[in-house]
Amino acid sequence: MDWDLFLSPYKQAVDELKIKLRGYREQYEMAKQHCPIEFVTGRVKPVASILDKARRKHIALHELHTDMQDLAGIRIMCQFVDDIQTVIELLRDRQDMTVIEERDYITETKASGYRSYHLVVNYPVQTINGEQKILVEVQIRTLAMNFWATIEHSLNYKYEGRLPAEVQERLQRASEAAFRLDEEMSKIKGEIQEAQKHFALKNSDEHDI
Ligand code: 0O2
C-alpha cells in the first residue's frame, strides 16, 4: 500500500478546510461580532493509528475510505457551549460539503467523561484524476472540553489504554469540573464579550498610532 498516495487527498482536504474555517475568524472580526470559533486544528491520521484502528474494528484496507471516517480530522475550538450550535449551523449551511452524520457527545457524555460534538462531512477535493469525495470528521468542542480530552488522551497513551481506576475517577471528576466551568462561563458570557470588545478596540487604537 502506498500510504503517501492514498492519504494525499485526505491531506488536501485537511489543508483546505483549515484555511476555509479559519477564514470565518477574519469575517467575524471585520463585522465586529463575537467569533464562535476560537481556533481550528487538523490532522491526517498517522498510519500506525490507522492500522491499529483497522485491526480493532475489523476494517479491511480496501474499505478504509468508507469505513474509517476520521482519516481526515478537523477540530474546532469554541469559547462557549452555545458557540458550538452556531458552528454546527455554519457547517450545515455550507455549499462545499455535505453533513452525513452527527454524534452529540455533549448531551450524551461518553462513559469516559468525553464531551464533544462530532460531524462527519462529505467533502470533494479536486485531484488530477477528477473529483474525489472524502469523509472528514469534524469535532467541535469548547476550550474546557478540549483541555479535558487532550489530558485524557495523553494519559490513555501513557497507560496504553488501561487507565487505573483511581485515574479514571479523577478524570470523571475533572470532566464534571470542566462541565461546570463551561456553565459558569456561559453565565458571564455577556461580561466577557464586553471586555473582549474593549480590548480589541484598545488594540486597534494602539495600532493606529
Ligand atoms: P485520534 O486521532 O487519536 O483522536 P471510536 O474511534 O471507536 O472511539 P468512532 O465511531 O470511530 O469511535 O468515532 P467517534 O467516537 O465519533 O470519534 C472517535 C474520536 O473521537 C477519537 O479518535 C477521539 O479523537 C475522540 N474521542 C472519542 N472518545 C474519546 C474519549 O473518550 N477520549 C478522548 N480523549 N477522545 C475521544 P481516535 O480514533 O481516538 O483518534
PDB file of C-alpha atoms and ligand atoms in Angstrom:
ATOM      1  CA  MET A   1       0.000   0.000   0.000  1.00  0.00           C
ATOM      2  CA  ASP A   2       1.393   3.415  -0.997  1.00  0.00           C
ATOM      3  CA  TRP A   3       0.256   5.386   2.065  1.00  0.00           C
ATOM      4  CA  ASP A   4       1.505   8.769   0.817  1.00  0.00           C
ATOM      5  CA  LEU A   5      -0.535   8.368  -2.365  1.00  0.00           C
ATOM      6  CA  PHE A   6      -3.622   7.022  -0.566  1.00  0.00           C
ATOM      7  CA  LEU A   7      -3.570   9.763   2.081  1.00  0.00           C
ATOM      8  CA  SER A   8      -2.747  12.693  -0.216  1.00  0.00           C
ATOM      9  CA  PRO A   9      -6.411  13.674  -0.951  1.00  0.00           C
ATOM     10  CA  TYR A  10      -7.075  13.484   2.816  1.00  0.00           C
ATOM     11  CA  LYS A  11      -4.163  15.856   3.423  1.00  0.00           C
ATOM     12  CA  GLN A  12      -5.544  18.129   0.705  1.00  0.00           C
ATOM     13  CA  ALA A  13      -8.991  18.130   2.393  1.00  0.00           C
ATOM     14  CA  VAL A  14      -7.499  18.932   5.824  1.00  0.00           C
ATOM     15  CA  ASP A  15      -5.320  21.743   4.446  1.00  0.00           C
ATOM     16  CA  GLU A  16      -8.235  23.305   2.518  1.00  0.00           C
ATOM     17  CA  LEU A  17     -10.685  23.071   5.414  1.00  0.00           C
ATOM     18  CA  LYS A  18      -8.249  24.592   7.921  1.00  0.00           C
ATOM     19  CA  ILE A  19      -7.880  27.644   5.660  1.00  0.00           C
ATOM     20  CA  LYS A  20     -11.609  27.898   4.933  1.00  0.00           C
ATOM     21  CA  LEU A  21     -12.691  27.593   8.560  1.00  0.00           C
ATOM     22  CA  ARG A  22     -10.010  29.955   9.833  1.00  0.00           C
ATOM     23  CA  GLY A  23     -11.418  32.446   7.311  1.00  0.00           C
ATOM     24  CA  TYR A  24     -14.537  32.800   9.473  1.00  0.00           C
ATOM     25  CA  ARG A  25     -12.479  34.488  12.183  1.00  0.00           C
ATOM     26  CA  GLU A  26     -11.476  37.355   9.939  1.00  0.00           C
ATOM     27  CA  GLN A  27     -15.053  37.793   8.761  1.00  0.00           C
ATOM     28  CA  TYR A  28     -16.401  37.985  12.320  1.00  0.00           C
ATOM     29  CA  GLU A  29     -13.609  40.387  13.275  1.00  0.00           C
ATOM     30  CA  MET A  30     -14.426  42.676  10.353  1.00  0.00           C
ATOM     31  CA  ALA A  31     -18.122  42.545  11.227  1.00  0.00           C
ATOM     32  CA  LYS A  32     -17.111  43.352  14.864  1.00  0.00           C
ATOM     33  CA  GLN A  33     -19.095  40.351  16.061  1.00  0.00           C
ATOM     34  CA  HIS A  34     -18.212  37.686  18.572  1.00  0.00           C
ATOM     35  CA  CYS A  35     -16.444  34.852  16.704  1.00  0.00           C
ATOM     36  CA  PRO A  36     -17.835  31.405  17.618  1.00  0.00           C
ATOM     37  CA  ILE A  37     -14.520  29.832  16.532  1.00  0.00           C
ATOM     38  CA  GLU A  38     -11.513  30.305  18.796  1.00  0.00           C
ATOM     39  CA  PHE A  39      -9.091  28.159  16.777  1.00  0.00           C
ATOM     40  CA  VAL A  40      -9.006  25.303  14.294  1.00  0.00           C
ATOM     41  CA  THR A  41      -6.616  22.370  14.064  1.00  0.00           C
ATOM     42  CA  GLY A  42      -6.472  19.444  11.682  1.00  0.00           C
ATOM     43  CA  ARG A  43      -4.559  16.269  11.029  1.00  0.00           C
ATOM     44  CA  VAL A  44      -4.402  13.204   8.844  1.00  0.00           C
ATOM     45  CA  LYS A  45      -4.488  10.086  10.998  1.00  0.00           C
ATOM     46  CA  PRO A  46      -0.970   8.629  11.346  1.00  0.00           C
ATOM     47  CA  VAL A  47      -0.500   5.282   9.541  1.00  0.00           C
ATOM     48  CA  ALA A  48       0.230   3.419  12.817  1.00  0.00           C
ATOM     49  CA  SER A  49      -3.125   4.633  14.276  1.00  0.00           C
ATOM     50  CA  ILE A  50      -4.946   3.691  11.054  1.00  0.00           C
ATOM     51  CA  LEU A  51      -3.575   0.145  11.195  1.00  0.00           C
ATOM     52  CA  ASP A  52      -4.341  -0.121  14.898  1.00  0.00           C
ATOM     53  CA  LYS A  53      -7.952   1.061  14.494  1.00  0.00           C
ATOM     54  CA  ALA A  54      -8.448  -1.136  11.387  1.00  0.00           C
ATOM     55  CA  ARG A  55      -7.352  -4.173  13.404  1.00  0.00           C
ATOM     56  CA  ARG A  56      -9.609  -3.277  16.371  1.00  0.00           C
ATOM     57  CA  LYS A  57     -12.670  -2.575  14.229  1.00  0.00           C
ATOM     58  CA  HIS A  58     -12.057  -5.318  11.640  1.00  0.00           C
ATOM     59  CA  ILE A  59     -11.865  -2.869   8.748  1.00  0.00           C
ATOM     60  CA  ALA A  60     -10.210  -4.206   5.586  1.00  0.00           C
ATOM     61  CA  LEU A  61      -7.662  -1.866   3.995  1.00  0.00           C
ATOM     62  CA  HIS A  62      -9.729  -1.577   0.778  1.00  0.00           C
ATOM     63  CA  GLU A  63     -12.707  -0.374   2.884  1.00  0.00           C
ATOM     64  CA  LEU A  64     -10.801   2.355   4.747  1.00  0.00           C
ATOM     65  CA  HIS A  65     -12.184   5.188   2.588  1.00  0.00           C
ATOM     66  CA  THR A  66     -15.784   4.323   3.543  1.00  0.00           C
ATOM     67  CA  ASP A  67     -15.448   2.649   6.947  1.00  0.00           C
ATOM     68  CA  MET A  68     -12.866   4.786   8.723  1.00  0.00           C
ATOM     69  CA  GLN A  69     -14.478   8.197   8.963  1.00  0.00           C
ATOM     70  CA  ASP A  70     -11.673  10.039  10.718  1.00  0.00           C
ATOM     71  CA  LEU A  71      -8.734   9.531   8.342  1.00  0.00           C
ATOM     72  CA  ALA A  72      -9.078  13.284   7.875  1.00  0.00           C
ATOM     73  CA  GLY A  73      -9.890  15.145  11.094  1.00  0.00           C
ATOM     74  CA  ILE A  74     -10.675  18.768  11.831  1.00  0.00           C
ATOM     75  CA  ARG A  75     -11.110  20.138  15.346  1.00  0.00           C
ATOM     76  CA  ILE A  76     -12.874  23.425  16.026  1.00  0.00           C
ATOM     77  CA  MET A  77     -12.470  25.007  19.450  1.00  0.00           C
ATOM     78  CA  CYS A  78     -15.070  27.446  20.804  1.00  0.00           C
ATOM     79  CA  GLN A  79     -15.121  29.699  23.859  1.00  0.00           C
ATOM     80  CA  PHE A  80     -18.705  28.979  24.868  1.00  0.00           C
ATOM     81  CA  VAL A  81     -21.049  25.976  24.679  1.00  0.00           C
ATOM     82  CA  ASP A  82     -23.635  27.862  22.614  1.00  0.00           C
ATOM     83  CA  ASP A  83     -20.944  28.768  20.044  1.00  0.00           C
ATOM     84  CA  ILE A  84     -20.931  25.058  19.177  1.00  0.00           C
ATOM     85  CA  GLN A  85     -24.512  25.262  17.831  1.00  0.00           C
ATOM     86  CA  THR A  86     -23.570  28.335  15.768  1.00  0.00           C
ATOM     87  CA  VAL A  87     -20.633  26.428  14.241  1.00  0.00           C
ATOM     88  CA  ILE A  88     -22.827  23.370  13.506  1.00  0.00           C
ATOM     89  CA  GLU A  89     -25.264  25.638  11.643  1.00  0.00           C
ATOM     90  CA  LEU A  90     -22.434  27.342   9.723  1.00  0.00           C
ATOM     91  CA  LEU A  91     -21.224  23.914   8.588  1.00  0.00           C
ATOM     92  CA  ARG A  92     -24.704  22.598   7.706  1.00  0.00           C
ATOM     93  CA  ASP A  93     -25.238  25.687   5.510  1.00  0.00           C
ATOM     94  CA  ARG A  94     -22.019  25.336   3.534  1.00  0.00           C
ATOM     95  CA  GLN A  95     -22.297  24.532  -0.163  1.00  0.00           C
ATOM     96  CA  ASP A  96     -18.869  22.885  -0.367  1.00  0.00           C
ATOM     97  CA  MET A  97     -19.635  19.937   1.932  1.00  0.00           C
ATOM     98  CA  THR A  98     -22.493  17.682   2.976  1.00  0.00           C
ATOM     99  CA  VAL A  99     -23.046  16.657   6.578  1.00  0.00           C
ATOM    100  CA  ILE A 100     -23.788  12.933   6.565  1.00  0.00           C
ATOM    101  CA  GLU A 101     -23.662  12.043  10.259  1.00  0.00           C
ATOM    102  CA  GLU A 102     -23.812  13.798  13.626  1.00  0.00           C
ATOM    103  CA  ARG A 103     -22.814  12.426  17.027  1.00  0.00           C
ATOM    104  CA  ASP A 104     -23.662  14.512  20.056  1.00  0.00           C
ATOM    105  CA  TYR A 105     -21.349  13.516  22.893  1.00  0.00           C
ATOM    106  CA  ILE A 106     -22.285  16.722  24.726  1.00  0.00           C
ATOM    107  CA  THR A 107     -25.855  15.715  25.501  1.00  0.00           C
ATOM    108  CA  GLU A 108     -24.756  12.071  25.642  1.00  0.00           C
ATOM    109  CA  THR A 109     -21.432  12.342  27.508  1.00  0.00           C
ATOM    110  CA  LYS A 110     -19.272   9.242  26.932  1.00  0.00           C
ATOM    111  CA  ALA A 111     -18.630   6.912  29.892  1.00  0.00           C
ATOM    112  CA  SER A 112     -15.029   8.171  29.975  1.00  0.00           C
ATOM    113  CA  GLY A 113     -16.285  11.736  30.584  1.00  0.00           C
ATOM    114  CA  TYR A 114     -15.570  12.785  26.968  1.00  0.00           C
ATOM    115  CA  ARG A 115     -17.696  15.637  25.597  1.00  0.00           C
ATOM    116  CA  SER A 116     -17.626  16.971  22.031  1.00  0.00           C
ATOM    117  CA  TYR A 117     -19.925  17.312  19.028  1.00  0.00           C
ATOM    118  CA  HIS A 118     -18.881  15.237  16.007  1.00  0.00           C
ATOM    119  CA  LEU A 119     -19.969  15.749  12.418  1.00  0.00           C
ATOM    120  CA  VAL A 120     -18.942  13.549   9.530  1.00  0.00           C
ATOM    121  CA  VAL A 121     -18.929  15.509   6.296  1.00  0.00           C
ATOM    122  CA  ASN A 122     -18.505  14.516   2.698  1.00  0.00           C
ATOM    123  CA  TYR A 123     -16.033  16.942   1.150  1.00  0.00           C
ATOM    124  CA  PRO A 124     -14.958  16.898  -2.519  1.00  0.00           C
ATOM    125  CA  VAL A 125     -11.327  17.520  -3.414  1.00  0.00           C
ATOM    126  CA  GLN A 126     -10.193  18.132  -6.963  1.00  0.00           C
ATOM    127  CA  THR A 127      -7.392  15.757  -7.976  1.00  0.00           C
ATOM    128  CA  ILE A 128      -5.536  15.157 -11.235  1.00  0.00           C
ATOM    129  CA  ASN A 129      -7.861  12.161 -11.678  1.00  0.00           C
ATOM    130  CA  GLY A 130     -11.028  14.202 -11.196  1.00  0.00           C
ATOM    131  CA  GLU A 131     -13.147  14.877  -8.130  1.00  0.00           C
ATOM    132  CA  GLN A 132     -12.756  12.628  -5.095  1.00  0.00           C
ATOM    133  CA  LYS A 133     -15.235  12.737  -2.212  1.00  0.00           C
ATOM    134  CA  ILE A 134     -13.506  12.500   1.146  1.00  0.00           C
ATOM    135  CA  LEU A 135     -15.041  11.759   4.543  1.00  0.00           C
ATOM    136  CA  VAL A 136     -13.862  14.223   7.183  1.00  0.00           C
ATOM    137  CA  GLU A 137     -14.648  14.014  10.901  1.00  0.00           C
ATOM    138  CA  VAL A 138     -15.190  17.464  12.400  1.00  0.00           C
ATOM    139  CA  GLN A 139     -15.004  17.636  16.193  1.00  0.00           C
ATOM    140  CA  ILE A 140     -16.467  20.770  17.758  1.00  0.00           C
ATOM    141  CA  ARG A 141     -15.786  21.480  21.424  1.00  0.00           C
ATOM    142  CA  THR A 142     -15.235  24.233  23.969  1.00  0.00           C
ATOM    143  CA  LEU A 143     -11.768  25.076  25.273  1.00  0.00           C
ATOM    144  CA  ALA A 144     -12.658  23.302  28.542  1.00  0.00           C
ATOM    145  CA  MET A 145     -13.808  20.155  26.690  1.00  0.00           C
ATOM    146  CA  ASN A 146     -10.597  20.281  24.649  1.00  0.00           C
ATOM    147  CA  PHE A 147      -8.428  20.655  27.745  1.00  0.00           C
ATOM    148  CA  TRP A 148     -10.041  17.563  29.279  1.00  0.00           C
ATOM    149  CA  ALA A 149      -9.846  15.481  26.060  1.00  0.00           C
ATOM    150  CA  THR A 150      -6.181  16.377  25.490  1.00  0.00           C
ATOM    151  CA  ILE A 151      -5.165  15.353  29.016  1.00  0.00           C
ATOM    152  CA  GLU A 152      -7.252  12.160  28.886  1.00  0.00           C
ATOM    153  CA  HIS A 153      -5.764  11.269  25.504  1.00  0.00           C
ATOM    154  CA  SER A 154      -2.186  11.622  26.802  1.00  0.00           C
ATOM    155  CA  LEU A 155      -2.986   9.603  29.922  1.00  0.00           C
ATOM    156  CA  ASN A 156      -4.502   6.851  27.773  1.00  0.00           C
ATOM    157  CA  TYR A 157      -1.362   6.874  25.677  1.00  0.00           C
ATOM    158  CA  LYS A 158       0.818   6.672  28.785  1.00  0.00           C
ATOM    159  CA  TYR A 159      -1.183   3.779  30.268  1.00  0.00           C
ATOM    160  CA  GLU A 160      -1.694   2.160  26.825  1.00  0.00           C
ATOM    161  CA  GLY A 161      -5.484   2.425  27.159  1.00  0.00           C
ATOM    162  CA  ARG A 162      -5.607   0.719  30.578  1.00  0.00           C
ATOM    163  CA  LEU A 163      -6.208   3.597  32.977  1.00  0.00           C
ATOM    164  CA  PRO A 164      -6.034   2.702  36.688  1.00  0.00           C
ATOM    165  CA  ALA A 165      -9.460   3.007  38.403  1.00  0.00           C
ATOM    166  CA  GLU A 166      -8.208   5.930  40.532  1.00  0.00           C
ATOM    167  CA  VAL A 167      -7.112   7.894  37.447  1.00  0.00           C
ATOM    168  CA  GLN A 168     -10.461   7.131  35.767  1.00  0.00           C
ATOM    169  CA  GLU A 169     -12.324   8.514  38.788  1.00  0.00           C
ATOM    170  CA  ARG A 170     -10.195  11.660  38.813  1.00  0.00           C
ATOM    171  CA  LEU A 171     -10.885  12.120  35.119  1.00  0.00           C
ATOM    172  CA  GLN A 172     -14.625  11.748  35.738  1.00  0.00           C
ATOM    173  CA  ARG A 173     -14.427  14.466  38.378  1.00  0.00           C
ATOM    174  CA  ALA A 174     -12.306  16.650  36.088  1.00  0.00           C
ATOM    175  CA  SER A 175     -14.910  16.193  33.340  1.00  0.00           C
ATOM    176  CA  GLU A 176     -17.645  17.348  35.732  1.00  0.00           C
ATOM    177  CA  ALA A 177     -15.481  20.338  36.709  1.00  0.00           C
ATOM    178  CA  ALA A 178     -14.988  21.207  33.015  1.00  0.00           C
ATOM    179  CA  PHE A 179     -18.775  20.979  32.561  1.00  0.00           C
ATOM    180  CA  ARG A 180     -19.303  23.394  35.472  1.00  0.00           C
ATOM    181  CA  LEU A 181     -16.623  25.734  34.111  1.00  0.00           C
ATOM    182  CA  ASP A 182     -18.492  25.830  30.769  1.00  0.00           C
ATOM    183  CA  GLU A 183     -21.736  26.572  32.632  1.00  0.00           C
ATOM    184  CA  GLU A 184     -20.169  29.395  34.657  1.00  0.00           C
ATOM    185  CA  MET A 185     -18.516  30.904  31.558  1.00  0.00           C
ATOM    186  CA  SER A 186     -21.857  30.830  29.721  1.00  0.00           C
ATOM    187  CA  LYS A 187     -23.439  32.748  32.590  1.00  0.00           C
ATOM    188  CA  ILE A 188     -20.831  35.500  32.428  1.00  0.00           C
ATOM    189  CA  LYS A 189     -20.593  35.424  28.628  1.00  0.00           C
ATOM    190  CA  GLY A 190     -22.047  38.919  28.239  1.00  0.00           C
ATOM    191  CA  GLU A 191     -19.461  40.439  30.546  1.00  0.00           C
ATOM    192  CA  ILE A 192     -16.552  38.588  28.936  1.00  0.00           C
ATOM    193  CA  GLN A 193     -17.633  39.767  25.499  1.00  0.00           C
ATOM    194  CA  GLU A 194     -17.807  43.387  26.640  1.00  0.00           C
ATOM    195  CA  ALA A 195     -14.245  43.072  27.978  1.00  0.00           C
ATOM    196  CA  GLN A 196     -13.052  41.479  24.727  1.00  0.00           C
ATOM    197  CA  LYS A 197     -14.640  44.233  22.615  1.00  0.00           C
ATOM    198  CA  HIS A 198     -12.988  46.854  24.805  1.00  0.00           C
ATOM    199  CA  PHE A 199      -9.627  45.039  24.474  1.00  0.00           C
ATOM    200  CA  ALA A 200      -9.959  44.759  20.643  1.00  0.00           C
ATOM    201  CA  LEU A 201     -10.815  48.462  20.407  1.00  0.00           C
ATOM    202  CA  LYS A 202      -7.854  49.412  22.609  1.00  0.00           C
ATOM    203  CA  ASN A 203      -5.533  47.245  20.479  1.00  0.00           C
ATOM    204  CA  SER A 204      -6.746  48.756  17.204  1.00  0.00           C
ATOM    205  CA  ASP A 205      -6.214  52.268  18.670  1.00  0.00           C
ATOM    206  CA  GLU A 206      -2.648  51.334  19.573  1.00  0.00           C
ATOM    207  CA  HIS A 207      -2.073  50.027  16.036  1.00  0.00           C
ATOM    208  CA  ASP A 208      -3.366  53.289  14.567  1.00  0.00           C
ATOM    209  CA  ILE A 209      -0.709  55.302  16.411  1.00  0.00           C
TER     210      ILE A 209
HETATM  211  P1  0O2 B   1      -7.206  10.297  17.479  1.00  0.00           P
HETATM  212  O1  0O2 B   1      -6.802  10.720  16.131  1.00  0.00           O
HETATM  213  O2  0O2 B   1      -6.064   9.769  18.281  1.00  0.00           O
HETATM  214  O3  0O2 B   1      -8.011  11.315  18.193  1.00  0.00           O
HETATM  215  P2  0O2 B   1     -14.012   5.144  18.287  1.00  0.00           P
HETATM  216  O4  0O2 B   1     -12.850   5.559  17.448  1.00  0.00           O
HETATM  217  O5  0O2 B   1     -14.225   3.673  18.351  1.00  0.00           O
HETATM  218  O6  0O2 B   1     -13.979   5.777  19.683  1.00  0.00           O
HETATM  219  P3  0O2 B   1     -15.778   6.163  16.202  1.00  0.00           P
HETATM  220  O7  0O2 B   1     -17.147   5.635  15.964  1.00  0.00           O
HETATM  221  O8  0O2 B   1     -14.723   5.847  15.189  1.00  0.00           O
HETATM  222  O9  0O2 B   1     -15.348   5.728  17.666  1.00  0.00           O
HETATM  223  O10 0O2 B   1     -15.868   7.708  16.225  1.00  0.00           O
HETATM  224  P4  0O2 B   1     -16.176   8.765  17.321  1.00  0.00           P
HETATM  225  O11 0O2 B   1     -16.437   8.189  18.672  1.00  0.00           O
HETATM  226  O12 0O2 B   1     -17.198   9.700  16.774  1.00  0.00           O
HETATM  227  O13 0O2 B   1     -14.804   9.539  17.322  1.00  0.00           O
HETATM  228  C1  0O2 B   1     -13.599   8.975  17.690  1.00  0.00           C
HETATM  229  C2  0O2 B   1     -12.676  10.131  18.003  1.00  0.00           C
HETATM  230  O14 0O2 B   1     -13.306  10.961  18.982  1.00  0.00           O
HETATM  231  C3  0O2 B   1     -11.392   9.669  18.653  1.00  0.00           C
HETATM  232  O15 0O2 B   1     -10.446   9.462  17.666  1.00  0.00           O
HETATM  233  C4  0O2 B   1     -11.021  10.842  19.536  1.00  0.00           C
HETATM  234  O16 0O2 B   1     -10.449  11.888  18.781  1.00  0.00           O
HETATM  235  C5  0O2 B   1     -12.379  11.300  20.004  1.00  0.00           C
HETATM  236  N1  0O2 B   1     -12.798  10.574  21.208  1.00  0.00           N
HETATM  237  C6  0O2 B   1     -13.833   9.726  21.308  1.00  0.00           C
HETATM  238  N2  0O2 B   1     -13.943   9.263  22.555  1.00  0.00           N
HETATM  239  C7  0O2 B   1     -12.946   9.819  23.274  1.00  0.00           C
HETATM  240  C8  0O2 B   1     -12.541   9.741  24.653  1.00  0.00           C
HETATM  241  O17 0O2 B   1     -13.119   9.037  25.486  1.00  0.00           O
HETATM  242  N3  0O2 B   1     -11.457  10.495  24.997  1.00  0.00           N
HETATM  243  C9  0O2 B   1     -10.786  11.279  24.115  1.00  0.00           C
HETATM  244  N4  0O2 B   1      -9.734  11.976  24.571  1.00  0.00           N
HETATM  245  N5  0O2 B   1     -11.142  11.368  22.817  1.00  0.00           N
HETATM  246  C10 0O2 B   1     -12.208  10.650  22.404  1.00  0.00           C
HETATM  247  P5  0O2 B   1      -9.314   8.352  17.821  1.00  0.00           P
HETATM  248  O18 0O2 B   1      -9.636   7.209  16.946  1.00  0.00           O
HETATM  249  O19 0O2 B   1      -9.070   8.065  19.257  1.00  0.00           O
HETATM  250  O20 0O2 B   1      -8.076   9.025  17.147  1.00  0.00           O
END
